[in-house]
Amino acid sequence: HVQLVESGGGSVQNGGSLRLSCTASDDTFSRSCMGWFRQAPGKDREVVAGLNTRLDFSHYADSVKGRFTISRDRAKNTVYLEMNALKPGDTATYYCAAVCVGTCSGGYCYGRYNHWGQGTQVTVS
């Protein structure tokens, strides 16, 4: 059973930075797309960024383009989400997901993810 563990969340001021990590229990990130999502209270979960781990194509939501960067350390089975110029609107619980069941194109999963982490809270004030 694949386990995903997120870390790196916290509280920062407007304009600050954080780096989230998502570590998998095996090399699951080598198989397909992986993605970062977030969910704010009272709102639907939304995709933030995605990575086609075979081709290194990435996808970003318009709201984070130019501020967030997704990257991967293959040796550590870890994917990162570098978040800069954070805004209060970025406040949410952030989740990583792996193994896209569907089509992984340009870093975006046209389908659903099989595995999810437990989430890490990001608060920007």
PDB file of C-alpha atoms in Angstrom:
ATOM      1  CA  HIS A   1       0.000   0.000   0.000  1.00  0.00           C
ATOM      2  CA  VAL A   2       1.489   3.323  -1.095  1.00  0.00           C
ATOM      3  CA  GLN A   3       1.839   5.970   1.568  1.00  0.00           C
ATOM      4  CA  LEU A   4       2.307   9.648   0.879  1.00  0.00           C
ATOM      5  CA  VAL A   5       3.474  11.951   3.638  1.00  0.00           C
ATOM      6  CA  GLU A   6       3.338  15.716   3.273  1.00  0.00           C
ATOM      7  CA  SER A   7       5.351  18.115   5.376  1.00  0.00           C
ATOM      8  CA  GLY A   8       6.497  21.710   5.359  1.00  0.00           C
ATOM      9  CA  GLY A   9       3.268  23.510   6.054  1.00  0.00           C
ATOM     10  CA  GLY A  10       3.030  26.325   8.544  1.00  0.00           C
ATOM     11  CA  SER A  11       2.054  29.914   9.129  1.00  0.00           C
ATOM     12  CA  VAL A  12       3.679  32.736   7.200  1.00  0.00           C
ATOM     13  CA  GLN A  13       3.051  36.382   6.560  1.00  0.00           C
ATOM     14  CA  ASN A  14       1.748  37.792   3.315  1.00  0.00           C
ATOM     15  CA  GLY A  15       4.549  37.635   0.767  1.00  0.00           C
ATOM     16  CA  GLY A  16       6.402  34.849   2.549  1.00  0.00           C
ATOM     17  CA  SER A  17       7.566  31.478   1.294  1.00  0.00           C
ATOM     18  CA  LEU A  18       7.191  27.836   2.182  1.00  0.00           C
ATOM     19  CA  ARG A  19       8.349  24.585   0.669  1.00  0.00           C
ATOM     20  CA  LEU A  20       6.091  21.598   0.922  1.00  0.00           C
ATOM     21  CA  SER A  21       7.403  18.064   0.587  1.00  0.00           C
ATOM     22  CA  CYS A  22       5.593  14.887  -0.337  1.00  0.00           C
ATOM     23  CA  THR A  23       7.491  11.669   0.254  1.00  0.00           C
ATOM     24  CA  ALA A  24       6.265   8.359  -1.083  1.00  0.00           C
ATOM     25  CA  SER A  25       6.875   4.985   0.513  1.00  0.00           C
ATOM     26  CA  ASP A  26       8.126   3.632  -2.787  1.00  0.00           C
ATOM     27  CA  ASP A  27       8.942   4.851  -6.297  1.00  0.00           C
ATOM     28  CA  THR A  28       5.315   5.532  -7.099  1.00  0.00           C
ATOM     29  CA  PHE A  29       6.156   8.969  -8.475  1.00  0.00           C
ATOM     30  CA  SER A  30       7.969   7.243 -11.326  1.00  0.00           C
ATOM     31  CA  ARG A  31       4.765   5.754 -12.674  1.00  0.00           C
ATOM     32  CA  SER A  32       2.656   8.669 -13.756  1.00  0.00           C
ATOM     33  CA  CYS A  33       1.427  12.138 -12.928  1.00  0.00           C
ATOM     34  CA  MET A  34       1.514  13.380  -9.403  1.00  0.00           C
ATOM     35  CA  GLY A  35      -0.264  16.457  -8.194  1.00  0.00           C
ATOM     36  CA  TRP A  36      -0.603  19.013  -5.451  1.00  0.00           C
ATOM     37  CA  PHE A  37      -4.114  20.062  -4.426  1.00  0.00           C
ATOM     38  CA  ARG A  38      -5.506  22.371  -1.813  1.00  0.00           C
ATOM     39  CA  GLN A  39      -8.776  22.833  -0.034  1.00  0.00           C
ATOM     40  CA  ALA A  40      -9.799  25.905   1.901  1.00  0.00           C
ATOM     41  CA  PRO A  41     -12.651  25.827   4.428  1.00  0.00           C
ATOM     42  CA  GLY A  42     -15.990  25.913   2.663  1.00  0.00           C
ATOM     43  CA  LYS A  43     -14.444  25.526  -0.757  1.00  0.00           C
ATOM     44  CA  ASP A  44     -13.961  22.657  -3.158  1.00  0.00           C
ATOM     45  CA  ARG A  45     -10.623  20.988  -3.516  1.00  0.00           C
ATOM     46  CA  GLU A  46      -8.651  22.460  -6.376  1.00  0.00           C
ATOM     47  CA  VAL A  47      -5.567  21.416  -8.254  1.00  0.00           C
ATOM     48  CA  VAL A  48      -2.551  23.600  -7.615  1.00  0.00           C
ATOM     49  CA  ALA A  49       0.173  21.950  -9.647  1.00  0.00           C
ATOM     50  CA  GLY A  50       1.000  18.673 -11.328  1.00  0.00           C
ATOM     51  CA  LEU A  51       4.017  16.914 -12.684  1.00  0.00           C
ATOM     52  CA  ASN A  52       4.383  14.288 -15.368  1.00  0.00           C
ATOM     53  CA  THR A  53       7.162  12.417 -13.660  1.00  0.00           C
ATOM     54  CA  ARG A  54       8.233  10.553 -16.773  1.00  0.00           C
ATOM     55  CA  LEU A  55       8.544  13.557 -19.054  1.00  0.00           C
ATOM     56  CA  ASP A  56       9.032  16.306 -16.462  1.00  0.00           C
ATOM     57  CA  PHE A  57       6.132  18.330 -17.803  1.00  0.00           C
ATOM     58  CA  SER A  58       4.466  20.502 -15.216  1.00  0.00           C
ATOM     59  CA  HIS A  59       1.079  22.127 -14.883  1.00  0.00           C
ATOM     60  CA  TYR A  60       0.038  25.017 -12.677  1.00  0.00           C
ATOM     61  CA  ALA A  61      -3.252  26.578 -11.772  1.00  0.00           C
ATOM     62  CA  ASP A  62      -3.507  30.135 -13.082  1.00  0.00           C
ATOM     63  CA  SER A  63      -3.724  31.428  -9.534  1.00  0.00           C
ATOM     64  CA  VAL A  64      -0.230  30.171  -8.664  1.00  0.00           C
ATOM     65  CA  LYS A  65       1.658  30.501 -11.947  1.00  0.00           C
ATOM     66  CA  GLY A  66       4.898  32.369 -11.471  1.00  0.00           C
ATOM     67  CA  ARG A  67       4.793  31.912  -7.697  1.00  0.00           C
ATOM     68  CA  PHE A  68       4.784  28.131  -7.164  1.00  0.00           C
ATOM     69  CA  THR A  69       7.249  25.605  -8.539  1.00  0.00           C
ATOM     70  CA  ILE A  70       6.935  21.840  -8.502  1.00  0.00           C
ATOM     71  CA  SER A  71      10.056  19.696  -8.527  1.00  0.00           C
ATOM     72  CA  ARG A  72      11.180  16.186  -7.772  1.00  0.00           C
ATOM     73  CA  ASP A  73      14.051  14.364  -6.084  1.00  0.00           C
ATOM     74  CA  ARG A  74      14.012  10.887  -7.594  1.00  0.00           C
ATOM     75  CA  ALA A  75      16.502   9.452  -5.138  1.00  0.00           C
ATOM     76  CA  LYS A  76      14.371  10.492  -2.185  1.00  0.00           C
ATOM     77  CA  ASN A  77      10.976   9.574  -3.726  1.00  0.00           C
ATOM     78  CA  THR A  78       9.988  13.126  -2.895  1.00  0.00           C
ATOM     79  CA  VAL A  79       8.182  15.863  -4.750  1.00  0.00           C
ATOM     80  CA  TYR A  80       8.341  19.464  -3.627  1.00  0.00           C
ATOM     81  CA  LEU A  81       6.106  22.479  -3.995  1.00  0.00           C
ATOM     82  CA  GLU A  82       8.050  25.683  -3.593  1.00  0.00           C
ATOM     83  CA  MET A  83       5.621  28.477  -2.781  1.00  0.00           C
ATOM     84  CA  ASN A  84       6.719  32.094  -2.995  1.00  0.00           C
ATOM     85  CA  ALA A  85       4.904  35.418  -2.709  1.00  0.00           C
ATOM     86  CA  LEU A  86       2.225  33.732  -0.655  1.00  0.00           C
ATOM     87  CA  LYS A  87      -1.096  35.477  -0.268  1.00  0.00           C
ATOM     88  CA  PRO A  88      -3.909  35.054   2.266  1.00  0.00           C
ATOM     89  CA  GLY A  89      -5.898  33.420  -0.530  1.00  0.00           C
ATOM     90  CA  ASP A  90      -3.367  30.582  -0.544  1.00  0.00           C
ATOM     91  CA  THR A  91      -4.467  29.555   2.935  1.00  0.00           C
ATOM     92  CA  ALA A  92      -5.660  25.964   2.757  1.00  0.00           C
ATOM     93  CA  THR A  93      -4.833  22.380   3.535  1.00  0.00           C
ATOM     94  CA  TYR A  94      -2.481  21.123   0.869  1.00  0.00           C
ATOM     95  CA  TYR A  95      -2.519  17.520  -0.312  1.00  0.00           C
ATOM     96  CA  CYS A  96      -0.297  15.558  -2.617  1.00  0.00           C
ATOM     97  CA  ALA A  97      -1.615  12.793  -4.806  1.00  0.00           C
ATOM     98  CA  ALA A  98       0.001  10.105  -6.921  1.00  0.00           C
ATOM     99  CA  VAL A  99      -0.705   7.611  -9.678  1.00  0.00           C
ATOM    100  CA  CYS A 100      -3.101   9.155 -12.131  1.00  0.00           C
ATOM    101  CA  VAL A 101      -5.743   6.704 -13.325  1.00  0.00           C
ATOM    102  CA  GLY A 102      -6.501   8.209 -16.660  1.00  0.00           C
ATOM    103  CA  THR A 103      -4.435  10.312 -19.017  1.00  0.00           C
ATOM    104  CA  CYS A 104      -1.464  12.253 -17.725  1.00  0.00           C
ATOM    105  CA  SER A 105      -0.884  15.064 -20.199  1.00  0.00           C
ATOM    106  CA  GLY A 106       1.329  18.068 -19.661  1.00  0.00           C
ATOM    107  CA  GLY A 107       1.453  17.353 -15.965  1.00  0.00           C
ATOM    108  CA  TYR A 108      -2.323  17.332 -15.622  1.00  0.00           C
ATOM    109  CA  CYS A 109      -4.252  14.203 -14.696  1.00  0.00           C
ATOM    110  CA  TYR A 110      -7.373  13.749 -16.794  1.00  0.00           C
ATOM    111  CA  GLY A 111      -8.837  11.203 -14.465  1.00  0.00           C
ATOM    112  CA  ARG A 112      -8.398  10.567 -10.798  1.00  0.00           C
ATOM    113  CA  TYR A 113      -5.537   9.889  -8.427  1.00  0.00           C
ATOM    114  CA  ASN A 114      -5.229   6.608  -6.578  1.00  0.00           C
ATOM    115  CA  HIS A 115      -3.209   7.726  -3.593  1.00  0.00           C
ATOM    116  CA  TRP A 116      -3.467  10.756  -1.346  1.00  0.00           C
ATOM    117  CA  GLY A 117      -1.498  12.163   1.525  1.00  0.00           C
ATOM    118  CA  GLN A 118      -2.974  13.306   4.811  1.00  0.00           C
ATOM    119  CA  GLY A 119      -2.542  17.000   4.107  1.00  0.00           C
ATOM    120  CA  THR A 120      -0.501  19.824   5.562  1.00  0.00           C
ATOM    121  CA  GLN A 121      -1.901  23.177   6.644  1.00  0.00           C
ATOM    122  CA  VAL A 122      -0.687  26.413   5.102  1.00  0.00           C
ATOM    123  CA  THR A 123      -1.843  29.657   6.680  1.00  0.00           C
ATOM    124  CA  VAL A 124      -0.961  33.063   5.227  1.00  0.00           C
ATOM    125  CA  SER A 125      -1.865  36.182   7.155  1.00  0.00           C
TER     126      SER A 125
END
